[in-house]
mmCIF file of C-alpha atoms in Angstrom:
data_model
loop_
_atom_site.group_PDB
_atom_site.id
_atom_site.type_symbol
_atom_site.label_atom_id
_atom_site.label_comp_id
_atom_site.label_asym_id
_atom_site.label_seq_id
_atom_site.Cartn_x
_atom_site.Cartn_y
_atom_site.Cartn_z
ATOM 1 C CA MET Z 232 -2.326 13.332 20.670
ATOM 2 C CA THR Z 233 -4.266 16.979 19.981
ATOM 3 C CA LYS Z 234 -4.444 19.241 17.271
ATOM 4 C CA THR Z 235 -2.162 21.437 19.114
ATOM 5 C CA SER Z 236 0.439 18.966 19.090
ATOM 6 C CA ILE Z 237 0.749 18.689 15.152
ATOM 7 C CA ASP Z 238 3.624 20.508 13.939
ATOM 8 C CA SER Z 239 3.310 20.206 9.808
ATOM 9 C CA ALA Z 240 0.883 19.264 7.152
ATOM 10 C CA ALA Z 241 2.985 16.175 6.622
ATOM 11 C CA ALA Z 242 2.484 14.960 10.175
ATOM 12 C CA LEU Z 243 -1.385 15.758 9.774
ATOM 13 C CA SER Z 244 -1.213 13.675 6.522
ATOM 14 C CA ALA Z 245 0.570 10.944 8.233
ATOM 15 C CA MET Z 246 -1.930 10.671 10.884
ATOM 16 C CA LEU Z 247 -4.986 10.819 8.313
ATOM 17 C CA ALA Z 248 -3.172 7.947 6.490
ATOM 18 C CA SER Z 249 -3.126 5.890 9.538
ATOM 19 C CA THR Z 250 -6.627 5.665 9.353
ATOM 20 C CA GLY Z 251 -6.782 4.881 5.866
ATOM 21 C CA TYR Z 252 -7.284 8.496 4.682
ATOM 22 C CA LEU Z 253 -5.153 9.404 2.003
ATOM 23 C CA ALA Z 254 -5.082 12.990 1.717
ATOM 24 C CA ASP Z 255 -2.840 15.123 -1.114
ATOM 25 C CA ASP Z 256 -0.846 17.995 -0.141
ATOM 26 C CA GLY Z 257 -3.418 20.692 -0.671
ATOM 27 C CA LEU Z 258 -5.957 18.972 1.587
ATOM 28 C CA ALA Z 259 -3.336 18.335 4.377
ATOM 29 C CA THR Z 260 -2.199 21.971 4.228
ATOM 30 C CA ILE Z 261 -5.783 23.559 4.309
ATOM 31 C CA ALA Z 262 -6.718 21.260 7.056
ATOM 32 C CA TYR Z 263 -3.449 21.879 9.009
ATOM 33 C CA LEU Z 264 -4.114 25.470 8.901
ATOM 34 C CA ALA Z 265 -7.820 25.247 9.729
ATOM 35 C CA LEU Z 266 -6.587 23.135 13.354
ATOM 36 C CA GLY Z 267 -3.605 25.663 14.003
ATOM 37 C CA MET Z 268 -6.150 28.776 13.139
ATOM 38 C CA GLU Z 269 -9.327 27.213 14.972
ATOM 39 C CA ARG Z 270 -11.221 27.931 12.101
ATOM 40 C CA PRO Z 271 -14.193 26.163 10.242
ATOM 41 C CA LEU Z 272 -12.977 24.043 7.210
ATOM 42 C CA LEU Z 273 -15.390 24.155 4.292
ATOM 43 C CA LEU Z 274 -15.035 21.296 1.679
ATOM 44 C CA GLU Z 275 -16.590 21.340 -1.668
ATOM 45 C CA GLY Z 276 -16.825 18.933 -4.588
ATOM 46 C CA GLU Z 277 -18.508 16.270 -6.192
ATOM 47 C CA PRO Z 278 -20.419 13.641 -4.182
ATOM 48 C CA GLY Z 279 -18.150 10.759 -3.168
ATOM 49 C CA THR Z 280 -14.877 12.615 -3.475
ATOM 50 C CA GLY Z 281 -13.984 12.205 0.450
ATOM 51 C CA LYS Z 282 -15.367 15.558 2.171
ATOM 52 C CA THR Z 283 -17.565 13.509 4.948
ATOM 53 C CA ALA Z 284 -14.687 10.846 5.127
ATOM 54 C CA LEU Z 285 -12.298 13.539 6.180
ATOM 55 C CA ALA Z 286 -14.215 14.777 9.463
ATOM 56 C CA GLN Z 287 -14.415 11.070 10.198
ATOM 57 C CA ALA Z 288 -10.716 10.660 9.908
ATOM 58 C CA LEU Z 289 -10.149 13.673 11.907
ATOM 59 C CA ALA Z 290 -12.124 12.229 14.805
ATOM 60 C CA GLU Z 291 -10.390 8.839 14.385
ATOM 61 C CA ALA Z 292 -6.984 10.240 14.347
ATOM 62 C CA PHE Z 293 -7.464 12.383 17.234
ATOM 63 C CA GLY Z 294 -9.727 10.067 19.206
ATOM 64 C CA LEU Z 295 -12.181 12.947 19.246
ATOM 65 C CA PRO Z 296 -16.012 11.911 19.267
ATOM 66 C CA LEU Z 297 -17.718 12.790 16.023
ATOM 67 C CA ILE Z 298 -20.952 14.709 16.013
ATOM 68 C CA ARG Z 299 -22.847 15.217 12.678
ATOM 69 C CA LEU Z 300 -25.381 17.594 11.995
ATOM 70 C CA GLN Z 301 -27.065 16.455 8.458
ATOM 71 C CA CYS Z 302 -28.475 19.505 6.656
ATOM 72 C CA TYR Z 303 -31.785 19.109 4.978
ATOM 73 C CA GLU Z 304 -34.641 21.787 3.086
ATOM 74 C CA GLY Z 305 -36.346 23.258 6.095
ATOM 75 C CA ILE Z 306 -33.826 22.885 8.708
ATOM 76 C CA ASP Z 307 -33.858 25.501 11.717
ATOM 77 C CA ALA Z 308 -31.882 26.326 14.820
ATOM 78 C CA SER Z 309 -33.810 24.208 17.223
ATOM 79 C CA GLN Z 310 -33.142 21.157 15.142
ATOM 80 C CA ALA Z 311 -29.560 21.987 15.061
ATOM 81 C CA LEU Z 312 -28.915 23.643 18.547
ATOM 82 C CA TYR Z 313 -31.198 22.516 21.406
ATOM 83 C CA ASP Z 314 -35.056 21.792 22.318
ATOM 84 C CA TRP Z 315 -36.656 21.381 25.315
ATOM 85 C CA ASP Z 316 -38.040 17.793 26.783
ATOM 86 C CA PHE Z 317 -41.696 19.090 26.981
ATOM 87 C CA THR Z 318 -42.857 15.221 27.991
ATOM 88 C CA ALA Z 319 -40.197 15.598 30.895
ATOM 89 C CA GLN Z 320 -41.286 18.626 31.774
ATOM 90 C CA ILE Z 321 -44.907 17.926 32.143
ATOM 91 C CA LEU Z 322 -44.314 14.873 34.191
ATOM 92 C CA HIS Z 323 -42.120 16.993 36.421
ATOM 93 C CA LEU Z 324 -45.160 19.385 36.975
ATOM 94 C CA ARG Z 325 -47.330 16.461 37.800
ATOM 95 C CA SER Z 326 -45.070 15.160 40.282
ATOM 96 C CA ILE Z 327 -45.107 18.630 41.839
ATOM 97 C CA GLU Z 328 -48.494 18.998 42.191
ATOM 98 C CA ALA Z 329 -48.916 15.259 43.391
ATOM 99 C CA GLY Z 330 -46.798 16.610 46.025
ATOM 100 C CA GLY Z 331 -48.663 19.507 47.434
ATOM 101 C CA GLY Z 332 -46.354 22.023 45.139
ATOM 102 C CA SER Z 333 -43.570 21.591 47.759
ATOM 103 C CA GLY Z 334 -43.992 25.258 48.783
ATOM 104 C CA LEU Z 335 -42.367 26.655 45.463
ATOM 105 C CA SER Z 336 -42.734 29.985 44.363
ATOM 106 C CA VAL Z 337 -43.522 30.467 40.737
ATOM 107 C CA GLN Z 338 -40.216 31.673 40.040
ATOM 108 C CA ALA Z 339 -38.478 28.185 41.345
ATOM 109 C CA LEU Z 340 -41.046 26.577 39.414
ATOM 110 C CA GLU Z 341 -40.220 27.941 36.567
ATOM 111 C CA SER Z 342 -36.745 27.426 37.165
ATOM 112 C CA SER Z 343 -36.996 23.980 37.740
ATOM 113 C CA LEU Z 344 -38.991 23.495 34.461
ATOM 114 C CA TYR Z 345 -35.647 24.691 32.583
ATOM 115 C CA ASP Z 346 -33.139 22.307 34.528
ATOM 116 C CA LYS Z 347 -30.148 20.886 32.621
ATOM 117 C CA ARG Z 348 -31.958 17.563 32.800
ATOM 118 C CA PHE Z 349 -34.669 18.609 30.537
ATOM 119 C CA LEU Z 350 -32.645 20.452 27.762
ATOM 120 C CA LEU Z 351 -31.843 18.252 24.605
ATOM 121 C CA ALA Z 352 -28.837 19.118 22.748
ATOM 122 C CA ARG Z 353 -28.841 18.834 19.286
ATOM 123 C CA PRO Z 354 -25.680 18.281 17.288
ATOM 124 C CA ILE Z 355 -24.311 21.927 17.739
ATOM 125 C CA LEU Z 356 -24.882 22.239 21.341
ATOM 126 C CA LYS Z 357 -23.605 18.885 21.917
ATOM 127 C CA ALA Z 358 -20.517 19.816 20.008
ATOM 128 C CA LEU Z 359 -19.685 22.936 22.292
ATOM 129 C CA GLN Z 360 -20.382 20.709 25.114
ATOM 130 C CA GLN Z 361 -18.271 17.776 24.397
ATOM 131 C CA SER Z 362 -15.419 19.852 22.746
ATOM 132 C CA PRO Z 363 -12.915 18.816 22.025
ATOM 133 C CA ALA Z 364 -14.843 17.253 19.512
ATOM 134 C CA VAL Z 365 -15.331 17.354 15.578
ATOM 135 C CA LEU Z 366 -18.535 18.669 14.287
ATOM 136 C CA LEU Z 367 -19.198 17.526 10.908
ATOM 137 C CA ILE Z 368 -21.894 20.022 9.371
ATOM 138 C CA ASP Z 369 -22.664 17.913 6.277
ATOM 139 C CA GLU Z 370 -24.365 19.233 2.938
ATOM 140 C CA ILE Z 371 -24.535 22.727 4.234
ATOM 141 C CA ASP Z 372 -25.685 23.736 0.407
ATOM 142 C CA ARG Z 373 -29.015 22.004 1.458
ATOM 143 C CA ALA Z 374 -29.996 24.066 4.116
ATOM 144 C CA ASP Z 375 -31.454 27.989 3.210
ATOM 145 C CA ASP Z 376 -30.404 31.243 4.043
ATOM 146 C CA GLU Z 377 -31.361 32.046 7.692
ATOM 147 C CA PHE Z 378 -29.904 28.672 8.507
ATOM 148 C CA GLU Z 379 -26.638 29.896 7.263
ATOM 149 C CA ALA Z 380 -26.827 33.448 9.095
ATOM 150 C CA PHE Z 381 -27.527 31.214 12.308
ATOM 151 C CA LEU Z 382 -24.427 29.140 11.738
ATOM 152 C CA LEU Z 383 -22.184 31.937 11.130
ATOM 153 C CA GLU Z 384 -23.119 33.550 14.377
ATOM 154 C CA VAL Z 385 -22.369 30.082 16.326
ATOM 155 C CA LEU Z 386 -18.988 29.739 14.150
ATOM 156 C CA SER Z 387 -17.964 33.234 15.144
ATOM 157 C CA THR Z 388 -18.139 32.542 19.019
ATOM 158 C CA TYR Z 389 -18.102 29.004 19.792
ATOM 159 C CA GLN Z 390 -21.070 29.732 22.247
ATOM 160 C CA VAL Z 391 -24.706 29.904 22.298
ATOM 161 C CA SER Z 392 -27.050 31.921 24.333
ATOM 162 C CA ILE Z 393 -30.146 29.935 25.492
ATOM 163 C CA PRO Z 394 -32.624 32.471 26.949
ATOM 164 C CA GLU Z 395 -34.152 30.136 29.862
ATOM 165 C CA PHE Z 396 -30.863 28.615 30.608
ATOM 166 C CA GLY Z 397 -27.712 30.601 29.931
ATOM 167 C CA THR Z 398 -24.834 31.076 27.532
ATOM 168 C CA VAL Z 399 -22.776 27.660 26.946
ATOM 169 C CA THR Z 400 -19.473 28.437 25.660
ATOM 170 C CA ALA Z 401 -16.833 25.970 24.320
ATOM 171 C CA VAL Z 402 -13.754 25.448 26.469
ATOM 172 C CA THR Z 403 -12.030 24.568 23.398
ATOM 173 C CA ALA Z 404 -12.937 25.048 19.966
ATOM 174 C CA PRO Z 405 -14.383 22.206 18.091
ATOM 175 C CA ILE Z 406 -12.845 21.074 15.120
ATOM 176 C CA VAL Z 407 -15.437 21.926 12.533
ATOM 177 C CA VAL Z 408 -15.701 20.470 8.970
ATOM 178 C CA LEU Z 409 -18.479 22.032 6.766
ATOM 179 C CA THR Z 410 -19.108 20.008 3.396
ATOM 180 C CA SER Z 411 -21.190 21.163 -0.027
ATOM 181 C CA ASN Z 412 -21.918 19.353 -3.124
ATOM 182 C CA ARG Z 413 -22.583 22.727 -4.503
ATOM 183 C CA THR Z 414 -26.052 22.191 -5.187
ATOM 184 C CA ARG Z 415 -26.554 26.324 -4.446
ATOM 185 C CA ASP Z 416 -23.729 28.845 -3.867
ATOM 186 C CA LEU Z 417 -23.104 29.636 -0.252
ATOM 187 C CA HIS Z 418 -22.892 33.268 1.040
ATOM 188 C CA ASP Z 419 -19.915 35.046 1.175
ATOM 189 C CA ALA Z 420 -20.012 35.757 4.855
ATOM 190 C CA LEU Z 421 -20.095 32.184 5.737
ATOM 191 C CA LYS Z 422 -16.856 31.428 3.235
ATOM 192 C CA ARG Z 423 -15.132 33.976 5.037
ATOM 193 C CA ARG Z 424 -15.508 32.550 8.314
ATOM 194 C CA CYS Z 425 -13.700 29.338 6.683
ATOM 195 C CA LEU Z 426 -10.918 27.876 5.276
ATOM 196 C CA TYR Z 427 -11.841 26.669 1.773
ATOM 197 C CA HIS Z 428 -10.845 23.934 -0.129
ATOM 198 C CA TRP Z 429 -12.270 22.061 -3.200
ATOM 199 C CA ILE Z 430 -11.903 18.219 -3.455
ATOM 200 C CA ASP Z 431 -11.470 16.748 -7.185
ATOM 201 C CA HIS Z 432 -11.909 13.127 -7.932
ATOM 202 C CA PRO Z 433 -8.468 11.858 -7.719
ATOM 203 C CA GLY Z 434 -6.075 10.611 -10.514
ATOM 204 C CA LEU Z 435 -5.556 6.919 -11.229
ATOM 205 C CA ALA Z 436 -2.675 6.497 -9.336
ATOM 206 C CA ARG Z 437 -3.872 8.033 -6.486
ATOM 207 C CA GLU Z 438 -7.561 6.409 -6.621
ATOM 208 C CA VAL Z 439 -5.450 2.988 -7.055
ATOM 209 C CA GLU Z 440 -3.518 4.044 -3.632
ATOM 210 C CA ILE Z 441 -6.841 4.916 -1.963
ATOM 211 C CA LEU Z 442 -8.280 1.624 -3.189
ATOM 212 C CA ARG Z 443 -5.020 -0.603 -2.235
ATOM 213 C CA THR Z 444 -5.178 1.170 1.517
ATOM 214 C CA ARG Z 445 -8.774 0.817 2.219
ATOM 215 C CA LEU Z 446 -9.226 -2.724 0.763
ATOM 216 C CA PRO Z 447 -5.730 -4.612 0.887
ATOM 217 C CA GLN Z 448 -7.755 -7.715 0.584
ATOM 218 C CA VAL Z 449 -8.618 -6.804 -3.136
ATOM 219 C CA PRO Z 450 -6.146 -8.116 -5.589
ATOM 220 C CA GLU Z 451 -3.589 -5.508 -7.221
ATOM 221 C CA LEU Z 452 -4.678 -6.357 -10.843
ATOM 222 C CA LEU Z 453 -8.232 -6.166 -9.741
ATOM 223 C CA ALA Z 454 -7.801 -3.007 -8.158
ATOM 224 C CA HIS Z 455 -6.213 -1.335 -11.105
ATOM 225 C CA GLN Z 456 -8.741 -2.585 -13.549
ATOM 226 C CA VAL Z 457 -11.485 -0.992 -11.164
ATOM 227 C CA VAL Z 458 -9.972 2.206 -10.993
ATOM 228 C CA ASN Z 459 -9.135 2.305 -15.079
ATOM 229 C CA VAL Z 460 -12.823 1.632 -15.642
ATOM 230 C CA VAL Z 461 -14.274 4.074 -13.063
ATOM 231 C CA GLN Z 462 -11.930 6.775 -14.350
ATOM 232 C CA GLN Z 463 -13.314 6.137 -18.068
ATOM 233 C CA ILE Z 464 -16.746 6.206 -16.844
ATOM 234 C CA ARG Z 465 -16.053 9.804 -14.976
ATOM 235 C CA ALA Z 466 -15.086 11.260 -18.601
ATOM 236 C CA THR Z 467 -18.074 9.488 -20.614
ATOM 237 C CA ASP Z 468 -20.577 11.995 -21.483
ATOM 238 C CA GLY Z 469 -24.291 11.816 -20.150
ATOM 239 C CA ILE Z 470 -23.690 10.168 -16.966
ATOM 240 C CA LEU Z 471 -25.782 11.582 -14.343
ATOM 241 C CA LYS Z 472 -24.087 10.829 -11.353
ATOM 242 C CA PRO Z 473 -20.430 9.954 -11.820
ATOM 243 C CA PRO Z 474 -18.931 7.613 -9.491
ATOM 244 C CA GLY Z 475 -16.879 8.967 -6.746
ATOM 245 C CA VAL Z 476 -14.123 7.337 -4.710
ATOM 246 C CA ALA Z 477 -16.763 5.779 -2.382
ATOM 247 C CA GLU Z 478 -18.555 3.711 -5.350
ATOM 248 C CA THR Z 479 -15.276 2.817 -6.395
ATOM 249 C CA LEU Z 480 -14.721 1.062 -3.144
ATOM 250 C CA ASP Z 481 -17.780 -0.369 -3.079
ATOM 251 C CA TRP Z 482 -17.666 -1.679 -6.195
ATOM 252 C CA ALA Z 483 -14.405 -3.398 -5.872
ATOM 253 C CA ARG Z 484 -15.340 -4.685 -2.496
ATOM 254 C CA ALA Z 485 -18.461 -6.069 -4.202
ATOM 255 C CA LEU Z 486 -16.328 -7.747 -7.301
ATOM 256 C CA HIS Z 487 -13.834 -9.255 -4.513
ATOM 257 C CA GLN Z 488 -17.226 -10.706 -2.572
ATOM 258 C CA LEU Z 489 -17.987 -12.421 -6.224
ATOM 259 C CA GLY Z 490 -14.730 -13.946 -5.953
ATOM 260 C CA CYS Z 491 -13.202 -11.833 -8.955
ATOM 261 C CA ALA Z 492 -9.428 -12.000 -9.078
ATOM 262 C CA GLU Z 493 -9.725 -9.700 -12.140
ATOM 263 C CA LEU Z 494 -12.288 -7.510 -14.205
ATOM 264 C CA ASP Z 495 -14.774 -9.833 -16.087
ATOM 265 C CA LEU Z 496 -17.647 -8.498 -18.121
ATOM 266 C CA ALA Z 497 -20.250 -11.149 -16.591
ATOM 267 C CA SER Z 498 -19.402 -9.619 -12.787
ATOM 268 C CA ALA Z 499 -18.739 -6.223 -13.906
ATOM 269 C CA ALA Z 500 -22.378 -6.093 -15.368
ATOM 270 C CA ALA Z 501 -23.926 -8.152 -12.159
ATOM 271 C CA SER Z 502 -22.439 -5.470 -9.623
ATOM 272 C CA ILE Z 503 -23.267 -2.312 -11.456
ATOM 273 C CA GLY Z 504 -25.256 -1.428 -8.775
ATOM 274 C CA ALA Z 505 -22.402 -0.817 -6.341
ATOM 275 C CA LEU Z 506 -21.258 1.748 -9.206
ATOM 276 C CA CYS Z 507 -24.460 3.308 -10.390
ATOM 277 C CA LYS Z 508 -27.265 4.724 -8.853
ATOM 278 C CA TYR Z 509 -29.390 5.777 -11.774
ATOM 279 C CA ARG Z 510 -31.081 3.536 -14.449
ATOM 280 C CA GLU Z 511 -30.136 5.447 -17.125
ATOM 281 C CA ASP Z 512 -26.481 5.286 -15.647
ATOM 282 C CA THR Z 513 -26.624 1.631 -15.490
ATOM 283 C CA GLU Z 514 -27.273 1.307 -18.932
ATOM 284 C CA ARG Z 515 -24.644 3.778 -20.200
ATOM 285 C CA VAL Z 516 -22.224 2.240 -18.008
ATOM 286 C CA THR Z 517 -23.154 -1.351 -19.071
ATOM 287 C CA ALA Z 518 -22.869 -0.468 -22.621
ATOM 288 C CA ALA Z 519 -19.657 0.886 -22.210
ATOM 289 C CA LEU Z 520 -18.456 -1.874 -19.913
ATOM 290 C CA ALA Z 521 -19.006 -4.395 -22.927
ATOM 291 C CA ARG Z 522 -16.830 -2.173 -25.211
ATOM 292 C CA MET Z 523 -14.153 -2.141 -22.681
ATOM 293 C CA LEU Z 524 -14.410 -5.648 -21.573
ATOM 294 C CA GLY Z 525 -16.168 -7.515 -24.293
#
């Protein structure tokens, strides 16, 4: 199955569902368009809403390698694109010297130093070389303006020029998914290059469906109770990090591990670390659970 063989958003949605990822109509449509138009897909939304999971599901559905570039403050082109294995190059030089130079000219010696075997492909170059592949550029909002500008150039042509080596062009455009938690606004130039979609927290019925699909071993009653509580917690004022779908799944899995068939206060409080990641949230949520389940 290839991306060009998908003839509708509904077909893509069904493929994603086969991997356990349930996309709503809006997300399935924009992802289908991104595949057909060979455009990067930029996903924004709160943490834990399934942005990264979509790239993983696409890779699984199409049987493609998933190549992930995790962005962070200070990341630069060399860490995303390529580098040279200096240690191996030095060893190569020493072996030539030990062999008496082998009669190589200076130009030939320089060329031998920048052979493909010494090229360390970072995620973006790796995706171009291995394409078809899924390239996940995760949390692009953590990178700086200069990195965005570099990324824009690469995503416009799906090729990179390496001065010592030559130009590497993807035979097939990779499927590119960029994610952002919107800790800062991205530049319009990058947004124009991409198709855009905001992923929000799912409603109660859809989140129950996601939980039941991903964790079929969790009893139905417990699944409904967990999602209902999580939905109420998200609506609670003062929560520093509202739990995402990922935390819902973790909490349901933890409760099932404790042997719960339905939600009770003791088990909920004992496993709260799967749901909350801040001490202040833990205190607020524990108090809320006492009101809900006490």
